[in-house]
DNA sequence: AACCATCGTTGATAATAATGAACCGATGGG
DNA sequence: CCCATCGGTTCATTATTATCAACGATGGTT
């Protein structure tokens, strides 16, 4: 839990699209680690190309090493490209912002976004780490994950992102049960105010969720009709994606999908 | 030098296009670190999404986290996309394989390749970590780097990749001086047998090399005419790339370029 | 211009976390 | 059927790393 490399790697989580460059003191403050320690860890990560200091400023940013790593992963197991294509289709069809995330350790990593072209839309801070318990994507993934994964996630302290965020493990377990029956997860302003998200899992080769695709809508604009449209579109795209990455859905999800199809 | 996080991160260097999945014992053997230690480090990196074990097999591969990191870096500082475009143009024009790499800590990380369409061509094991002293790209970068960077690189032990690899720091310094005068670096089978590489630096905002573009040709096919073609094309593309990433070339490189132009 | 806050960096001490050999059960090839 | 090798685990020893304070530099403010 408190290994040195874990602390070092967790520093990477603070970099996102909204904050691609961060200073030493800022990182120390956020992570709660001593400044000197952070400094040494950042230096090591710079040496390995995971980070780099911008020449002039004294800010750190993600280095060229991550580009190489991503390239290696994408050429061996192309998923990012496959997802982006589906996201573009989704946002075009629905007219709202679509995004995708993959299971990345004990959280979700946003790996693609396709924003709607209309003026008022949900503008995601992309590239962020998403919590499991407060996002539609997280619930969608968790609902079809193995019980021990659920236990591990719910054992950790659950922070309330908004006033509506469920933080009681039992409440969340109940919601997961719903998700298992319907096949999709909804998050009505539980991760961010005014954002209503609907998500569906995408499955890996072993039948466990590899990630999720989701559509995010300004909460006030959500209607029953729009919900139905989104869910139908997600079933289509999630299916394509699961096939696209060589996976196959769990029996539970297939059952939920057929229930929806016959409704 | 022997910090824990450094050892952990160096494990990532063994993943490449030719070997996107590696087992525990294999990594322990290569890195020379104890199996137990490697196991703990891998576990931590899995928890953070940098790596993941493939569900069925017992192999480790790069995780979804690297995709997120690369995405964040690319949206903030798009270089990978810019490079790929130039690489495609180069390989189309010359008819040989072109590749690009960026300074990544104490080495070069290959971030893009565009293979020629012809049958006999250099097929790079892409996504690899390139040494500075044995590759044309490395020499091109080093030649225009600050003296202390050169000293640091040449202070480390230089491994002979082929029978022609220069391992004497003084010999390499002499070659760097040539590169500074001509603006390009050549590597005649010093990194890989039968591969002749020509590379040119691409500069960052602060006038230091951010990386290099290179063309690799089967050694037996290299002629003076082809050399001249490649060098001319590289001057054009390297210039575009330097501008494309918002950088500006060092005075020394500009001088070399103008000498070539007037020749 | 002088000040104050904050930045990145360094160094000595104390305590933590890494180490590596031995061991286990499972797997697969000879 | 046996042996080699795999991934994974345990535990006592020790070397590593976190800590905390102080320092010089930087930059914005009064």
Short mmCIF file of C-alpha atoms in Angstrom, two decimals, chain B:
data_model
loop_
_atom_site.label_atom_id
_atom_site.label_comp_id
_atom_site.label_asym_id
_atom_site.label_seq_id
_atom_site.Cartn_x
_atom_site.Cartn_y
_atom_site.Cartn_z
CA UNK B 1 21.36 5.10 -9.54
CA UNK B 2 19.96 2.09 -7.78
CA UNK B 3 16.76 3.55 -6.46
CA UNK B 4 13.78 1.29 -6.21
CA UNK B 5 11.55 3.24 -8.51
CA UNK B 6 14.36 3.38 -11.07
CA UNK B 7 14.59 -0.39 -11.07
CA UNK B 8 10.82 -0.70 -11.32
CA UNK B 9 10.59 1.73 -14.21
CA UNK B 10 13.46 0.13 -16.06
CA UNK B 11 11.35 -3.00 -16.29
CA UNK B 12 9.12 -1.10 -18.69
CA UNK B 13 12.02 -0.73 -21.11
CA UNK B 14 11.91 -4.41 -21.94
CA UNK B 15 8.49 -4.15 -23.54
CA UNK B 16 8.64 -3.44 -27.26
CA UNK B 17 6.78 -4.23 -30.45
CA UNK B 18 8.71 -7.45 -30.79
CA UNK B 19 7.93 -8.47 -27.23
CA UNK B 20 4.74 -6.84 -25.99
CA UNK B 21 4.17 -9.48 -23.32
CA UNK B 22 6.76 -10.80 -20.89
CA UNK B 23 6.65 -13.22 -17.98
CA UNK B 24 7.91 -12.70 -14.46
CA UNK B 25 10.96 -14.96 -14.60
CA UNK B 26 11.99 -13.56 -17.95
CA UNK B 27 11.96 -10.00 -16.61
CA UNK B 28 13.85 -11.06 -13.52
CA UNK B 29 16.52 -12.69 -15.64
CA UNK B 30 16.93 -9.73 -17.99
CA UNK B 31 16.99 -7.07 -15.33
CA UNK B 32 19.12 -9.09 -12.98
CA UNK B 33 16.74 -8.33 -10.13
CA UNK B 34 15.43 -10.97 -7.80
CA UNK B 35 12.21 -12.69 -8.74
CA UNK B 36 10.43 -11.68 -5.54
CA UNK B 37 11.39 -8.06 -6.03
CA UNK B 38 10.27 -8.06 -9.64
CA UNK B 39 7.01 -9.63 -8.62
CA UNK B 40 6.27 -6.92 -6.09
CA UNK B 41 7.20 -4.17 -8.50
CA UNK B 42 5.04 -5.65 -11.23
CA UNK B 43 2.13 -5.94 -8.83
CA UNK B 44 2.39 -2.30 -7.89
CA UNK B 45 2.57 -1.26 -11.51
CA UNK B 46 -0.49 -3.40 -12.23
CA UNK B 47 -2.37 -1.67 -9.43
CA UNK B 48 -1.63 1.64 -11.07
CA UNK B 49 -2.60 0.51 -14.54
CA UNK B 50 0.83 0.90 -16.06
CA UNK B 51 0.88 -2.83 -16.58
CA UNK B 52 -1.73 -5.56 -16.56
CA UNK B 53 -1.70 -9.30 -16.56
CA UNK B 54 -3.54 -10.87 -19.37
CA UNK B 55 -6.52 -12.57 -17.86
CA UNK B 56 -5.88 -16.08 -19.02
CA UNK B 57 -2.15 -16.21 -19.53
CA UNK B 58 0.45 -15.49 -16.89
CA UNK B 59 2.17 -12.78 -18.88
CA UNK B 60 2.41 -9.09 -18.20
CA UNK B 61 1.77 -6.42 -20.78
CA UNK B 62 1.53 -2.64 -20.82
CA UNK B 63 -1.71 -1.46 -19.27
CA UNK B 64 -4.41 1.00 -20.10
CA UNK B 65 -2.76 3.62 -17.94
CA UNK B 66 -0.09 4.30 -20.53
CA UNK B 67 -2.81 5.03 -23.07
CA UNK B 68 -4.25 7.67 -20.80
CA UNK B 69 -0.86 9.21 -20.14
CA UNK B 70 0.00 9.34 -23.82
CA UNK B 71 -3.37 10.88 -24.57
CA UNK B 72 -2.84 13.60 -22.00
CA UNK B 73 0.58 14.40 -23.37
CA UNK B 74 -0.57 14.39 -26.96
CA UNK B 75 -3.53 16.68 -26.41
CA UNK B 76 -1.36 19.12 -24.48
CA UNK B 77 1.72 18.87 -26.71
CA UNK B 78 0.93 17.11 -29.95
CA UNK B 79 4.20 15.85 -31.34
CA UNK B 80 3.55 12.21 -32.10
CA UNK B 81 0.90 13.07 -34.67
CA UNK B 82 3.09 15.71 -36.26
CA UNK B 83 6.00 13.32 -36.56
CA UNK B 84 3.96 10.53 -38.09
CA UNK B 85 2.91 12.79 -40.92
CA UNK B 86 6.51 13.65 -41.75
CA UNK B 87 7.52 10.02 -41.55
CA UNK B 88 4.91 9.00 -44.05
CA UNK B 89 6.07 11.73 -46.41
CA UNK B 90 9.70 10.67 -46.01
CA UNK B 91 9.17 7.00 -46.63
CA UNK B 92 6.97 7.75 -49.63
CA UNK B 93 9.50 10.12 -51.15
CA UNK B 94 12.63 8.04 -50.51
CA UNK B 95 11.11 4.61 -50.72
CA UNK B 96 12.85 3.44 -47.58
CA UNK B 97 11.81 3.04 -43.96
CA UNK B 98 11.69 6.23 -41.91
CA UNK B 99 11.43 6.48 -38.16
CA UNK B 100 11.41 9.10 -35.44
CA UNK B 101 12.47 9.10 -31.83
CA UNK B 102 12.32 11.50 -28.92
CA UNK B 103 14.72 12.13 -26.09
CA UNK B 104 13.34 10.06 -23.26
CA UNK B 105 15.42 10.40 -20.16
CA UNK B 106 18.86 9.00 -20.83
CA UNK B 107 17.97 7.32 -24.10
CA UNK B 108 15.83 7.67 -27.20
CA UNK B 109 12.31 6.32 -27.48
CA UNK B 110 11.04 5.37 -30.91
CA UNK B 111 7.63 6.98 -31.29
CA UNK B 112 6.86 6.44 -34.94
CA UNK B 113 7.78 4.34 -37.95
CA UNK B 114 6.73 4.42 -41.57
CA UNK B 115 7.90 1.44 -43.52
CA UNK B 116 8.59 1.56 -47.20
CA UNK B 117 6.28 -0.42 -49.40
CA UNK B 118 8.99 -2.17 -51.37
CA UNK B 119 9.81 -5.78 -50.68
CA UNK B 120 13.36 -5.51 -49.39
CA UNK B 121 13.42 -2.87 -46.73
CA UNK B 122 14.63 -2.26 -43.24
CA UNK B 123 11.98 -3.53 -40.89
CA UNK B 124 12.54 -1.89 -37.56
CA UNK B 125 11.67 -3.42 -34.29
CA UNK B 126 9.76 -0.33 -33.38
CA UNK B 127 8.93 0.93 -29.95
CA UNK B 128 12.43 0.13 -28.84
CA UNK B 129 14.78 2.11 -26.67
CA UNK B 130 17.68 3.33 -28.81
CA UNK B 131 21.17 3.87 -27.41
CA UNK B 132 22.77 7.22 -28.15
CA UNK B 133 26.18 6.00 -29.23
CA UNK B 134 25.30 3.36 -31.80
CA UNK B 135 22.48 4.96 -33.74
CA UNK B 136 22.42 7.77 -36.26
CA UNK B 137 19.51 9.31 -34.37
CA UNK B 138 21.44 9.20 -31.13
CA UNK B 139 24.49 10.89 -32.62
CA UNK B 140 22.33 13.51 -34.32
CA UNK B 141 20.73 14.41 -30.99
CA UNK B 142 23.93 14.22 -29.00
CA UNK B 143 25.88 16.40 -31.41
CA UNK B 144 23.65 19.37 -30.69
CA UNK B 145 23.06 18.67 -27.02
CA UNK B 146 24.70 20.55 -24.20
CA UNK B 147 28.23 19.36 -23.31
CA UNK B 148 27.20 18.07 -19.90
CA UNK B 149 24.59 15.85 -21.52
CA UNK B 150 27.27 14.41 -23.79
CA UNK B 151 29.57 13.85 -20.85
CA UNK B 152 26.86 12.08 -18.89
CA UNK B 153 26.03 9.76 -21.77
CA UNK B 154 29.62 8.94 -22.61
CA UNK B 155 30.46 8.34 -18.96
CA UNK B 156 28.25 5.28 -18.89
CA UNK B 157 29.55 2.01 -20.31
CA UNK B 158 28.96 1.80 -24.06
CA UNK B 159 27.95 -1.61 -25.30
CA UNK B 160 28.97 -2.80 -28.76
CA UNK B 161 25.79 -3.61 -30.65
CA UNK B 162 27.69 -4.84 -33.71
CA UNK B 163 31.33 -5.35 -34.56
CA UNK B 164 31.43 -1.81 -35.93
CA UNK B 165 29.93 -0.02 -32.94
CA UNK B 166 32.24 2.70 -31.66
CA UNK B 167 32.71 2.31 -27.91
CA UNK B 168 35.59 4.69 -27.37
CA UNK B 169 34.29 8.03 -26.07
CA UNK B 170 37.01 9.92 -27.91
CA UNK B 171 36.09 8.32 -31.21
CA UNK B 172 32.46 9.23 -30.62
CA UNK B 173 33.33 12.81 -29.73
CA UNK B 174 35.18 13.07 -33.04
CA UNK B 175 32.12 11.81 -34.87
CA UNK B 176 29.92 14.29 -33.04
CA UNK B 177 32.17 17.08 -34.28
CA UNK B 178 31.59 15.90 -37.86
CA UNK B 179 27.85 15.82 -37.25
CA UNK B 180 27.93 19.39 -35.95
CA UNK B 181 29.54 20.48 -39.21
CA UNK B 182 27.33 18.54 -41.60
CA UNK B 183 24.03 18.68 -39.72
CA UNK B 184 23.31 14.99 -40.09
CA UNK B 185 24.59 11.77 -38.57
CA UNK B 186 25.28 8.46 -40.26
CA UNK B 187 25.42 5.01 -38.74
CA UNK B 188 26.83 2.35 -41.04
CA UNK B 189 25.87 -0.90 -39.32
CA UNK B 190 26.87 0.40 -35.92
CA UNK B 191 23.55 -0.48 -34.30
CA UNK B 192 22.38 -3.38 -36.41
CA UNK B 193 24.02 -5.40 -39.12
CA UNK B 194 23.09 -4.53 -42.68
CA UNK B 195 21.35 -1.34 -41.63
CA UNK B 196 22.63 2.06 -42.73
CA UNK B 197 20.94 4.95 -40.96
CA UNK B 198 20.98 8.67 -41.61
CA UNK B 199 19.44 10.97 -39.03
CA UNK B 200 18.89 14.62 -38.32
CA UNK B 201 17.90 16.38 -35.10
CA UNK B 202 14.58 18.08 -34.42
CA UNK B 203 14.76 20.99 -32.04
CA UNK B 204 12.66 21.99 -29.08
CA UNK B 205 11.56 25.42 -27.93
CA UNK B 206 14.76 25.96 -26.01
CA UNK B 207 17.03 25.17 -28.95
CA UNK B 208 18.06 21.75 -27.66
CA UNK B 209 17.25 18.58 -29.60
CA UNK B 210 13.84 17.12 -28.79
CA UNK B 211 14.48 14.06 -30.91
CA UNK B 212 15.48 12.96 -34.38
CA UNK B 213 14.09 11.79 -37.69
CA UNK B 214 15.94 9.13 -39.59
CA UNK B 215 15.88 6.98 -42.68
CA UNK B 216 17.17 3.42 -42.52
CA UNK B 217 18.38 1.65 -45.65
CA UNK B 218 19.70 -1.89 -46.20
CA UNK B 219 23.45 -1.28 -46.11
CA UNK B 220 24.24 -2.92 -49.43
CA UNK B 221 21.80 -0.66 -51.22
CA UNK B 222 23.24 2.65 -50.02
CA UNK B 223 24.78 4.81 -52.72
CA UNK B 224 26.11 8.34 -52.82
CA UNK B 225 23.14 9.43 -54.84
CA UNK B 226 20.68 7.95 -52.39
CA UNK B 227 22.58 9.53 -49.51
CA UNK B 228 22.22 12.96 -51.04
CA UNK B 229 18.52 12.43 -51.65
CA UNK B 230 17.94 11.33 -48.09
CA UNK B 231 19.92 14.18 -46.59
CA UNK B 232 18.06 16.75 -48.65
CA UNK B 233 14.74 15.25 -47.67
CA UNK B 234 15.75 15.11 -44.02
CA UNK B 235 16.76 18.78 -44.00
CA UNK B 236 13.32 19.64 -45.33
CA UNK B 237 11.35 17.45 -42.93
CA UNK B 238 13.48 18.15 -39.88
CA UNK B 239 12.94 21.85 -40.46
CA UNK B 240 9.19 21.39 -40.76
CA UNK B 241 9.12 19.30 -37.61
CA UNK B 242 11.12 21.76 -35.58
CA UNK B 243 8.66 24.45 -36.57
CA UNK B 244 5.74 22.08 -36.10
CA UNK B 245 6.50 21.47 -32.46
CA UNK B 246 7.15 25.15 -31.83
CA UNK B 247 10.92 24.86 -31.58
CA UNK B 248 13.80 26.57 -33.25
CA UNK B 249 17.12 25.08 -34.39
CA UNK B 250 20.42 25.85 -32.72
CA UNK B 251 22.74 28.30 -34.47
CA UNK B 252 25.18 25.50 -35.17
CA UNK B 253 22.56 23.46 -36.99
CA UNK B 254 21.33 26.43 -38.99
CA UNK B 255 24.90 27.03 -40.11
CA UNK B 256 25.26 23.42 -41.21
CA UNK B 257 21.97 23.58 -43.09
CA UNK B 258 22.96 26.69 -44.99
CA UNK B 259 26.29 25.10 -45.90
CA UNK B 260 24.42 22.15 -47.37
CA UNK B 261 22.00 24.39 -49.22
CA UNK B 262 24.80 26.27 -50.94
CA UNK B 263 26.72 23.15 -51.87
#
